[in-house]
PDB file of C-alpha atoms in Angstrom:
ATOM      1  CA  UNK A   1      24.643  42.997  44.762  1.00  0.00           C
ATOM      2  CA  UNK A   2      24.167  45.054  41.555  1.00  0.00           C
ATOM      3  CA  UNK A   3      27.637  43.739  40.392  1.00  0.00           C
ATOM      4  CA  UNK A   4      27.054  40.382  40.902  1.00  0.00           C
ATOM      5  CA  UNK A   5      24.267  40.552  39.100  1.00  0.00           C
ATOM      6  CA  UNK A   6      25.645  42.688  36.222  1.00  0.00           C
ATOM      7  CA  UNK A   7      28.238  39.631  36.037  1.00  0.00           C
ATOM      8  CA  UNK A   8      26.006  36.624  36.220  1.00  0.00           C
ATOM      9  CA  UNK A   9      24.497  38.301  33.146  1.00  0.00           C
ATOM     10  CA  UNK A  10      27.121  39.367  31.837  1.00  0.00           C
ATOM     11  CA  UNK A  11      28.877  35.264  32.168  1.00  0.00           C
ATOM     12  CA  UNK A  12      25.171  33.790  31.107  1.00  0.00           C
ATOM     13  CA  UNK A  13      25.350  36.092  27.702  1.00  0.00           C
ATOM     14  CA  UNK A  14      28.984  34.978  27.045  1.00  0.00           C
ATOM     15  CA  UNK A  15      28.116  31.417  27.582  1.00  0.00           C
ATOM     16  CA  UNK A  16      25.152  32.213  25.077  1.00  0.00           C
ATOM     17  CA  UNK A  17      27.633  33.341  22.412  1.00  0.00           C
ATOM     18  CA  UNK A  18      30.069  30.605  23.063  1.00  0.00           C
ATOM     19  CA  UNK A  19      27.000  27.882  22.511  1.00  0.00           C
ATOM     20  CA  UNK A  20      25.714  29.532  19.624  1.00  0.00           C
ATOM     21  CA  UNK A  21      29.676  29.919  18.281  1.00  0.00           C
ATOM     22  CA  UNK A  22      29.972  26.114  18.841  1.00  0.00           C
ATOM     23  CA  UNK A  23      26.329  25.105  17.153  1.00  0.00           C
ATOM     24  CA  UNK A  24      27.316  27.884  14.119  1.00  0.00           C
ATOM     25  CA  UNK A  25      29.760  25.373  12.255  1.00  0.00           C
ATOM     26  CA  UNK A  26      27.228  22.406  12.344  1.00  0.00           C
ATOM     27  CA  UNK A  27      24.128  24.793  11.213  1.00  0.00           C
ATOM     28  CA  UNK A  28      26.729  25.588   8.357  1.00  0.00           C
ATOM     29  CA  UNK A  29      27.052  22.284   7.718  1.00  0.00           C
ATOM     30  CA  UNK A  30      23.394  21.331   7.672  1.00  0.00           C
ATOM     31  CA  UNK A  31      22.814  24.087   5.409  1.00  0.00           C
ATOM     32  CA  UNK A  32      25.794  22.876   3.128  1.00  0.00           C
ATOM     33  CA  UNK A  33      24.080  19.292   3.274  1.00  0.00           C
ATOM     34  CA  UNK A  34      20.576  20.560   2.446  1.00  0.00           C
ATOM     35  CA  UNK A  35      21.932  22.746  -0.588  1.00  0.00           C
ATOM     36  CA  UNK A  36      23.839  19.568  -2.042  1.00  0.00           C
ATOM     37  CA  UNK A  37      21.162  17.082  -1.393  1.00  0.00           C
ATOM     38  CA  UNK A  38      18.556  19.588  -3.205  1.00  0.00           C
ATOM     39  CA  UNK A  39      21.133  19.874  -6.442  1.00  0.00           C
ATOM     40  CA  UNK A  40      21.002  15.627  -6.012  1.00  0.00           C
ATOM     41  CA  UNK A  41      17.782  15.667  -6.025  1.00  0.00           C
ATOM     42  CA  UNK A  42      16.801  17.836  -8.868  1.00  0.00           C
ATOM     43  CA  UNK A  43      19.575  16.235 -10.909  1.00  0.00           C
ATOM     44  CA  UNK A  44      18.009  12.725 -10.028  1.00  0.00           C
ATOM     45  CA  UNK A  45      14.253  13.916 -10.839  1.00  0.00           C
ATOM     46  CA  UNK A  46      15.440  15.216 -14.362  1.00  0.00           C
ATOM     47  CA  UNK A  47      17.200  11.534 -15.087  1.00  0.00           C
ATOM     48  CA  UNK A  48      14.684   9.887 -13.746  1.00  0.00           C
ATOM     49  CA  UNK A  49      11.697  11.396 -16.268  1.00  0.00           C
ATOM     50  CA  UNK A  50      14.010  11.167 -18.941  1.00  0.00           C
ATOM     51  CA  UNK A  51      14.332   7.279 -18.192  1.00  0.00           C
ATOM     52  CA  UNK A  52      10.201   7.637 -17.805  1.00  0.00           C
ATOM     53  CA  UNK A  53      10.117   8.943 -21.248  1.00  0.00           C
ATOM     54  CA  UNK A  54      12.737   6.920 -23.077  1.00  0.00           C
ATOM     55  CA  UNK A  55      11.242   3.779 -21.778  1.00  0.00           C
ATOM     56  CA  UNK A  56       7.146   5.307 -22.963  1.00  0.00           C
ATOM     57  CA  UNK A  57       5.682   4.901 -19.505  1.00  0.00           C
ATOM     58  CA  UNK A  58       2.861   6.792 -20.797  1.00  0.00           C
ATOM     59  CA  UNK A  59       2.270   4.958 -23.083  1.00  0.00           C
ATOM     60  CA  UNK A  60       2.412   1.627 -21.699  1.00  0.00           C
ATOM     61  CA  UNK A  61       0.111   2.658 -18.748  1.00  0.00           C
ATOM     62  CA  UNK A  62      -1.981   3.837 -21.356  1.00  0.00           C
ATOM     63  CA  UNK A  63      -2.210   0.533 -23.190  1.00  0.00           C
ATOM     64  CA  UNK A  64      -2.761  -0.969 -19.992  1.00  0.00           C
ATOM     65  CA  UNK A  65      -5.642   1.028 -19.014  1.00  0.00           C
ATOM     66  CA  UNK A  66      -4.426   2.572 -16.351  1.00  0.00           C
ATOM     67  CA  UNK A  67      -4.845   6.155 -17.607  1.00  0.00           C
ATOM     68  CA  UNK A  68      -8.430   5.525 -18.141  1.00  0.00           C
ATOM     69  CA  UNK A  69      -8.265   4.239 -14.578  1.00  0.00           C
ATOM     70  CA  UNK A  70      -7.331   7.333 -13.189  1.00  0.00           C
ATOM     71  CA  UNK A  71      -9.264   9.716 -15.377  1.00  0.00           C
ATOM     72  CA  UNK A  72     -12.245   7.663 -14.710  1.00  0.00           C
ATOM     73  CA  UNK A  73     -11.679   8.718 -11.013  1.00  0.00           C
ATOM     74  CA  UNK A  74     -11.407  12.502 -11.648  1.00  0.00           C
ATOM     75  CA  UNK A  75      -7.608  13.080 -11.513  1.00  0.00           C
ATOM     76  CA  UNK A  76      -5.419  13.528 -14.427  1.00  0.00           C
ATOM     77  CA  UNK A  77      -1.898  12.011 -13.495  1.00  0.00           C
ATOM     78  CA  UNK A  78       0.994  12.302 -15.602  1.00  0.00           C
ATOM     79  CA  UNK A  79       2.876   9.149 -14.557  1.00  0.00           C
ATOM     80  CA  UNK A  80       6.029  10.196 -15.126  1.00  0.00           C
ATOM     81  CA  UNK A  81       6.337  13.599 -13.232  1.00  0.00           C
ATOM     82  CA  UNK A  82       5.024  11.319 -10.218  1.00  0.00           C
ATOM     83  CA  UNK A  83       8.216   8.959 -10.921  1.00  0.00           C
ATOM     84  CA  UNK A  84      10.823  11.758 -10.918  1.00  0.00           C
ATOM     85  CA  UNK A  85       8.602  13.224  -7.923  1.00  0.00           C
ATOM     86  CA  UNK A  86       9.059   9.885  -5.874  1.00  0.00           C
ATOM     87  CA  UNK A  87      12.959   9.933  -6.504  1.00  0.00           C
ATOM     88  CA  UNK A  88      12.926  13.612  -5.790  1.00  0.00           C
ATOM     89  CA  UNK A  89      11.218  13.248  -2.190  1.00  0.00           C
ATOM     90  CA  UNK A  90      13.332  10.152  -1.757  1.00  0.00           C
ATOM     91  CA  UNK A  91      16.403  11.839  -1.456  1.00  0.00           C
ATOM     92  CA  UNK A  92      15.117  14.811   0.011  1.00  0.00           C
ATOM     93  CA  UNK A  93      13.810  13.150   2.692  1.00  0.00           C
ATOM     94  CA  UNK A  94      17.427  11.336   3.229  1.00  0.00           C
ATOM     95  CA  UNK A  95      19.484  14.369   2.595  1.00  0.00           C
ATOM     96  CA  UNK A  96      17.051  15.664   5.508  1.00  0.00           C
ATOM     97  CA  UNK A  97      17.622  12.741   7.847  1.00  0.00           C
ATOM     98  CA  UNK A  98      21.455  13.303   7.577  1.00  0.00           C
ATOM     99  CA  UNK A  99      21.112  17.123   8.293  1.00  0.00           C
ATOM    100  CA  UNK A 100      19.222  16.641  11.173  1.00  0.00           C
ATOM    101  CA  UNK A 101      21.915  14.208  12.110  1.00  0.00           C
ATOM    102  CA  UNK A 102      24.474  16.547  11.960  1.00  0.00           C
ATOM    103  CA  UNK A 103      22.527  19.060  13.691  1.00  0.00           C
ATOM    104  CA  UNK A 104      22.621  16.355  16.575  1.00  0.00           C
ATOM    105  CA  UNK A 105      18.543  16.583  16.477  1.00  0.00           C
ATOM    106  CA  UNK A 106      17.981  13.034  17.163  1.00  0.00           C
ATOM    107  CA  UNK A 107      13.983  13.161  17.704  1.00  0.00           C
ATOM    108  CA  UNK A 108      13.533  14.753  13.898  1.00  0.00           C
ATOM    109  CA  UNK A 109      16.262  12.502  12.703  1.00  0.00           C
ATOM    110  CA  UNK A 110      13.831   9.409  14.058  1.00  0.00           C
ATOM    111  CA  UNK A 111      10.851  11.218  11.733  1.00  0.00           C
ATOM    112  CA  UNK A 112      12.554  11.502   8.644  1.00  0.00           C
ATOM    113  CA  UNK A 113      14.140   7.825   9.457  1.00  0.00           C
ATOM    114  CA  UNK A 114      10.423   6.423   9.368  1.00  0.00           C
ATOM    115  CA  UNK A 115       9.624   8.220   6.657  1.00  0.00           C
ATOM    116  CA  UNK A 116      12.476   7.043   4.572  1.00  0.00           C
ATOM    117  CA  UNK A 117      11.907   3.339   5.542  1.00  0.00           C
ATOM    118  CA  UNK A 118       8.649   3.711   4.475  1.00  0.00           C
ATOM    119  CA  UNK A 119       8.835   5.473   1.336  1.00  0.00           C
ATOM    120  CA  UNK A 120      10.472   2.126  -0.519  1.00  0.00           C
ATOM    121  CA  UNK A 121       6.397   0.420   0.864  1.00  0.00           C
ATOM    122  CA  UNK A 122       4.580   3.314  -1.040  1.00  0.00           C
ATOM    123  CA  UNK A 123       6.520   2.711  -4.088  1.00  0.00           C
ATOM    124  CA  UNK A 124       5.864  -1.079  -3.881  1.00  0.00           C
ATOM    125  CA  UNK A 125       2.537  -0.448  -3.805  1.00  0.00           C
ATOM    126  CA  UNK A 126       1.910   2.002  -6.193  1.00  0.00           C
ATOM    127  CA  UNK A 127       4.010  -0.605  -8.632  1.00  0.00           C
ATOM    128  CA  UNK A 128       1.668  -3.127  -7.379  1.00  0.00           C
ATOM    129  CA  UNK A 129      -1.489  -1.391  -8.465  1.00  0.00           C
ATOM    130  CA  UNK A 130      -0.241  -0.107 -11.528  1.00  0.00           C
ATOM    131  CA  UNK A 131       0.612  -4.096 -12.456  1.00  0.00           C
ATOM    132  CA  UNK A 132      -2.724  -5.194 -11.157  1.00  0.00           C
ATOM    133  CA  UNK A 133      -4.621  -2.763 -13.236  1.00  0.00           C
ATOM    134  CA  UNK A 134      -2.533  -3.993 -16.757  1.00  0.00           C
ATOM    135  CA  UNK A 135      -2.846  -7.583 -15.721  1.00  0.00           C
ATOM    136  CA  UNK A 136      -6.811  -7.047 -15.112  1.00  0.00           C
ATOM    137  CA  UNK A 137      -6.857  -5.483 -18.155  1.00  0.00           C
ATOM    138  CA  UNK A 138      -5.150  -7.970 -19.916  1.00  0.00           C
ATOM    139  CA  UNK A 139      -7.356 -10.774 -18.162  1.00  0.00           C
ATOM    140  CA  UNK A 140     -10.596  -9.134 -19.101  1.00  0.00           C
ATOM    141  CA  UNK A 141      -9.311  -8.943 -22.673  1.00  0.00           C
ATOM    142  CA  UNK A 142      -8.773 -12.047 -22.581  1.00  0.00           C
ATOM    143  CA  UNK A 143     -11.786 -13.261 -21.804  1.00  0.00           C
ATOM    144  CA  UNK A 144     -13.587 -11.025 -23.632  1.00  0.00           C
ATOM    145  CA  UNK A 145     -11.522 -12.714 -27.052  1.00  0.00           C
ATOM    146  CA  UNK A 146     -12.926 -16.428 -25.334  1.00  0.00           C
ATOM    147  CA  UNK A 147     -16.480 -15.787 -24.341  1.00  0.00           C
ATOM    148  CA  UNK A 148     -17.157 -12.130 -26.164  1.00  0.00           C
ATOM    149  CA  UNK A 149     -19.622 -13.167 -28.230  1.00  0.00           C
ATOM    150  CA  UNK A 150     -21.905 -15.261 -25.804  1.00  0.00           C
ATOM    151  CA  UNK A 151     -24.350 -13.771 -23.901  1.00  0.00           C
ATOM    152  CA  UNK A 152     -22.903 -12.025 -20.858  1.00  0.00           C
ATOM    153  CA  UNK A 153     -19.503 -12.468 -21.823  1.00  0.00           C
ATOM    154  CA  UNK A 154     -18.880  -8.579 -21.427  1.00  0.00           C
ATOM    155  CA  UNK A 155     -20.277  -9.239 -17.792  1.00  0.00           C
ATOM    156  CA  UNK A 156     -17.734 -12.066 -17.309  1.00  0.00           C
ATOM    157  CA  UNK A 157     -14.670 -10.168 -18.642  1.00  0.00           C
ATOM    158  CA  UNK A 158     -15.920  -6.709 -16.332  1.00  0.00           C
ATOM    159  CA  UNK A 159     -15.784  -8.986 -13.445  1.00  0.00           C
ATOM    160  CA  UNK A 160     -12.255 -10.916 -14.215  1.00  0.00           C
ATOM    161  CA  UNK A 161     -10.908  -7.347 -14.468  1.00  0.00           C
ATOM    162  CA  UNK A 162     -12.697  -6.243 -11.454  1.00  0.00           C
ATOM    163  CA  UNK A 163     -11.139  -9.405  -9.364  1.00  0.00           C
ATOM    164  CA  UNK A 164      -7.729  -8.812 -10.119  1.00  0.00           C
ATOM    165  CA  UNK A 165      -7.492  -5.009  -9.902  1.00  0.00           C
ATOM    166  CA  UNK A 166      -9.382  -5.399  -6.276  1.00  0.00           C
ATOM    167  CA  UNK A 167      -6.709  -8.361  -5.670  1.00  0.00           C
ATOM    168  CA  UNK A 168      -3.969  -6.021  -6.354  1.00  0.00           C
ATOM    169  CA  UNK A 169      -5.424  -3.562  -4.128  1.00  0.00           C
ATOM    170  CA  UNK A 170      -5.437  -5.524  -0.659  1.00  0.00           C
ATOM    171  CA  UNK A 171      -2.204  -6.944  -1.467  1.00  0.00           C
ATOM    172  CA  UNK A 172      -0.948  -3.034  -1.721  1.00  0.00           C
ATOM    173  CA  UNK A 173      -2.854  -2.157   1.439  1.00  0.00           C
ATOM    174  CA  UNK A 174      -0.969  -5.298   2.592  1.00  0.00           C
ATOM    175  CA  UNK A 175       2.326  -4.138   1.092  1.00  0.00           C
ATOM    176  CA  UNK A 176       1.912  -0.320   3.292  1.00  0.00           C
ATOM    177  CA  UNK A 177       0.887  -2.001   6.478  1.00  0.00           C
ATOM    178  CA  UNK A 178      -2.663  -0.660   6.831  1.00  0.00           C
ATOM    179  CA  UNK A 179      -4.589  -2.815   9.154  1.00  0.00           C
ATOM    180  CA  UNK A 180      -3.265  -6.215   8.080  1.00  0.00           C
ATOM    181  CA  UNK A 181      -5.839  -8.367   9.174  1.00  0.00           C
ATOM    182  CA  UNK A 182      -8.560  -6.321   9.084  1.00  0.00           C
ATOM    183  CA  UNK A 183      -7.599  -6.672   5.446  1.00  0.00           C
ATOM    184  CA  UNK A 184      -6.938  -9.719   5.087  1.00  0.00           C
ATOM    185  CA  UNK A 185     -10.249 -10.581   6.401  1.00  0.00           C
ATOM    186  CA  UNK A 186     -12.159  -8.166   4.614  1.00  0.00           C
ATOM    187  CA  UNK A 187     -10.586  -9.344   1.501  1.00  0.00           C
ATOM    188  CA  UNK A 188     -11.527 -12.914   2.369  1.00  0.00           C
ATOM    189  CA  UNK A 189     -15.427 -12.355   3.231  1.00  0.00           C
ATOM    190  CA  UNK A 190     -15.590 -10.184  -0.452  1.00  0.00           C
ATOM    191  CA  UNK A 191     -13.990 -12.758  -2.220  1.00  0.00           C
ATOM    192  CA  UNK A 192     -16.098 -15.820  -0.861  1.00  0.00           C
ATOM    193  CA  UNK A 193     -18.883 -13.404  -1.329  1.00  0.00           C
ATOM    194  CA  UNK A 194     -18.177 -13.064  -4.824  1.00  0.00           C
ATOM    195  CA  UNK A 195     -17.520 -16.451  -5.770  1.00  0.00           C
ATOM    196  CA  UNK A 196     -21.045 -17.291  -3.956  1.00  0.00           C
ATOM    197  CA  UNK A 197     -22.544 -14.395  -6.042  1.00  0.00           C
ATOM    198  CA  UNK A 198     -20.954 -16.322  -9.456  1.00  0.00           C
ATOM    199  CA  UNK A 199     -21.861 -19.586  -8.365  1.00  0.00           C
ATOM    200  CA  UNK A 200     -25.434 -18.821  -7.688  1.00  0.00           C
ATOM    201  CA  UNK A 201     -25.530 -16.932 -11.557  1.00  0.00           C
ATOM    202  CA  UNK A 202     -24.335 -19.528 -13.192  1.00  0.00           C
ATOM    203  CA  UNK A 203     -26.092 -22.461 -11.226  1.00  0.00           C
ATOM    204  CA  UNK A 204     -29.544 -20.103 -11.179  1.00  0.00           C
ATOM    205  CA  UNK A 205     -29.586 -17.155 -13.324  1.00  0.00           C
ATOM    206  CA  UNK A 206     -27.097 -17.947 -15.664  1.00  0.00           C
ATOM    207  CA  UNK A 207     -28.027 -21.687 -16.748  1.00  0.00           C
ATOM    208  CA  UNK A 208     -27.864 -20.877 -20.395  1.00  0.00           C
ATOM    209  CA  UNK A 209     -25.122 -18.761 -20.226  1.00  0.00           C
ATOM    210  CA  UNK A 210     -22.707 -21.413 -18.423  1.00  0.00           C
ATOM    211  CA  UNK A 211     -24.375 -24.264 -20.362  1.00  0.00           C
ATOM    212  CA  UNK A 212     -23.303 -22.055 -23.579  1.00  0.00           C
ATOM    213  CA  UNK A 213     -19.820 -21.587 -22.209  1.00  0.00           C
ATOM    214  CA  UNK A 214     -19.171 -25.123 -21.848  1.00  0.00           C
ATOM    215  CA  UNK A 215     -20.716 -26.360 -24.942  1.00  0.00           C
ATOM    216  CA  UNK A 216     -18.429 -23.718 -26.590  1.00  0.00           C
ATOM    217  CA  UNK A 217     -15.225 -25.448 -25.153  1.00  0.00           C
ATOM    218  CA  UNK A 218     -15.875 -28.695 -25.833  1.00  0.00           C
ATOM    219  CA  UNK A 219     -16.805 -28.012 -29.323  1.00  0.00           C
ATOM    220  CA  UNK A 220     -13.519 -26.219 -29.732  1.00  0.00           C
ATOM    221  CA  UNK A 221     -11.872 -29.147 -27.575  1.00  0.00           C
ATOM    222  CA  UNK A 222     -13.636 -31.784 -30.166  1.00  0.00           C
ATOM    223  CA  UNK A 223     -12.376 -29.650 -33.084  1.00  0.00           C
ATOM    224  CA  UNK A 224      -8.519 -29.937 -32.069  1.00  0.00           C
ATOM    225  CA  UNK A 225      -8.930 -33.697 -31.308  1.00  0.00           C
ATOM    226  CA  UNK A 226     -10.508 -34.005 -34.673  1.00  0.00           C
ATOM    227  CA  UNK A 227      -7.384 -31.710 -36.510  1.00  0.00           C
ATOM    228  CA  UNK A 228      -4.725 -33.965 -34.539  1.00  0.00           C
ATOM    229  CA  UNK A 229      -6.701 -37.443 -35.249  1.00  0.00           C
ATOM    230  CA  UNK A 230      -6.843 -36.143 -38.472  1.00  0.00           C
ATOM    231  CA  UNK A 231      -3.197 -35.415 -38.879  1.00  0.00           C
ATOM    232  CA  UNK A 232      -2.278 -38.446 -37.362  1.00  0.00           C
ATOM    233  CA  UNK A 233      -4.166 -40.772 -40.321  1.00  0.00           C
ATOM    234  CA  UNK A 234      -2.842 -38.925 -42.628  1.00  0.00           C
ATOM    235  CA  UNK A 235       0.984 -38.602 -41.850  1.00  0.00           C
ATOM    236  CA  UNK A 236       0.121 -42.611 -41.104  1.00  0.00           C
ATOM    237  CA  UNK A 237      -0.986 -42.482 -44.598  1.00  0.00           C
ATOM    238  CA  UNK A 238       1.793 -40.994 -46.496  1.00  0.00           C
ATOM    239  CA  UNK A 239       4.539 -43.519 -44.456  1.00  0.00           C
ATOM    240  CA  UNK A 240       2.542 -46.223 -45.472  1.00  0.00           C
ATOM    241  CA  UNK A 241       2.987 -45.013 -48.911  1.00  0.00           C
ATOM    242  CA  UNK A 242       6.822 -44.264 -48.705  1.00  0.00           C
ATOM    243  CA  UNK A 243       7.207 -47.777 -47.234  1.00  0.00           C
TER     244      UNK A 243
END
């Protein structure tokens, strides 16, 4: 009985050493495929901050006011290390799917197969805010060069910027899939509650200030009929002169 035992053992520990001699050449291989992926990676972080810098990403964000954004919010972000970071992860997170692959782990293969399909949504949406917060800017700048000078006019242009920068934020939300119609309805009751809000300023609080604002236009309207009327007589005047 102690022999059979001593070879059941003995056949169990071979067949141990024969599995882990099979599984050796694809943990080489998933090592191999990790090593290369990480020298892809870095190399790909590295071009893509160059890129960052050659194009002045900094810079533009800055004149688009999303640094002041951010720093507004307690973080200090250097846009592009966060680029290169992205493509970094990126591939890591792919050269990671196709290790576990050859590994034949199919349950982490699934996780890092998720989280590769949804890396390309959190890009999206971080481009999405970062275009919302320029185009707010450039709204409430514009605005501001329209109606600066009347009274409240700094309100107005606040609350352009405000709109668009919280429009670009649902539709991000929207882009990563977080609670879709909860959402979509929020975003719906705040922006019916907002327009309510301006109506009621403008129809009640604000009677001067919108009276103002359209007295403004169609002062400036009357001035450009008045330029073109007045062009018109006189180029009518110089054919009649020629003829």
């Amino acid at each position: 009985m102690d022999t059979t035992t001593t070879l059941t053992f003995g056949e169990r520990l071979q067949d141990s050493f024969e599995q882990l001699y099979r599984y050796v050449p694809a943990l080489f291989g998933a090592l191999v495929i990790l090593f290369a992926g990480y020298l892809l990676a870095r190399l790909l972080e590295k071009g893509t901050d160059r890129l960052m810098r050659r194009i002045h990403l900094n810079q533009i964000l800055e004149r688009g006011g999303v640094m002041q954004a951010v720093e507004r919010s307690g973080s200090r972000v250097n846009p592009t290390r966060v680029a290169g970071s992205l493509v970094f992860w990126f591939v890591m997170f792919a050269v990671m799917l196709v290790a576990a692959n050859a590994l034949g782990l199919q349950s982490l293969a699934n996780v890092f197969s998720e989280l590769v399909s949804y890396i390309p949504s959190v890009i999206a949406a971080i481009v999405i805010l970062i275009v919302g917060i320029v185009l707010g800017a450039f709204v409430g700048g514009l605005i501001m060069a329209s109606a600066g000078g009347l009274h409240g006019g700094p309100t107005l242009a606040r609350v352009g910027k405000g709109g668009v920068v919280l429009l670009a934020t649902f539709m991000a939300l929207q882009e990563l899939g977080v609670a879709t119609e909860i959402v979509t309805t929020a975003f719906a009751i705040l922006f019916g509650a907002v327009a309510l809000a301006l109506s009621l300023a403008f129809g009640l609080g604000n009677r001067e200030l919108a009276g103002e604002v359209t007295r403004n236009w169609y002062r400036r309207y009357r001035e450009e009929r008045d330029n073109i009327e007045r062009d018109n007589r006189e180029l009518d005047r110089v054919e009649g002169i020629t003829t």
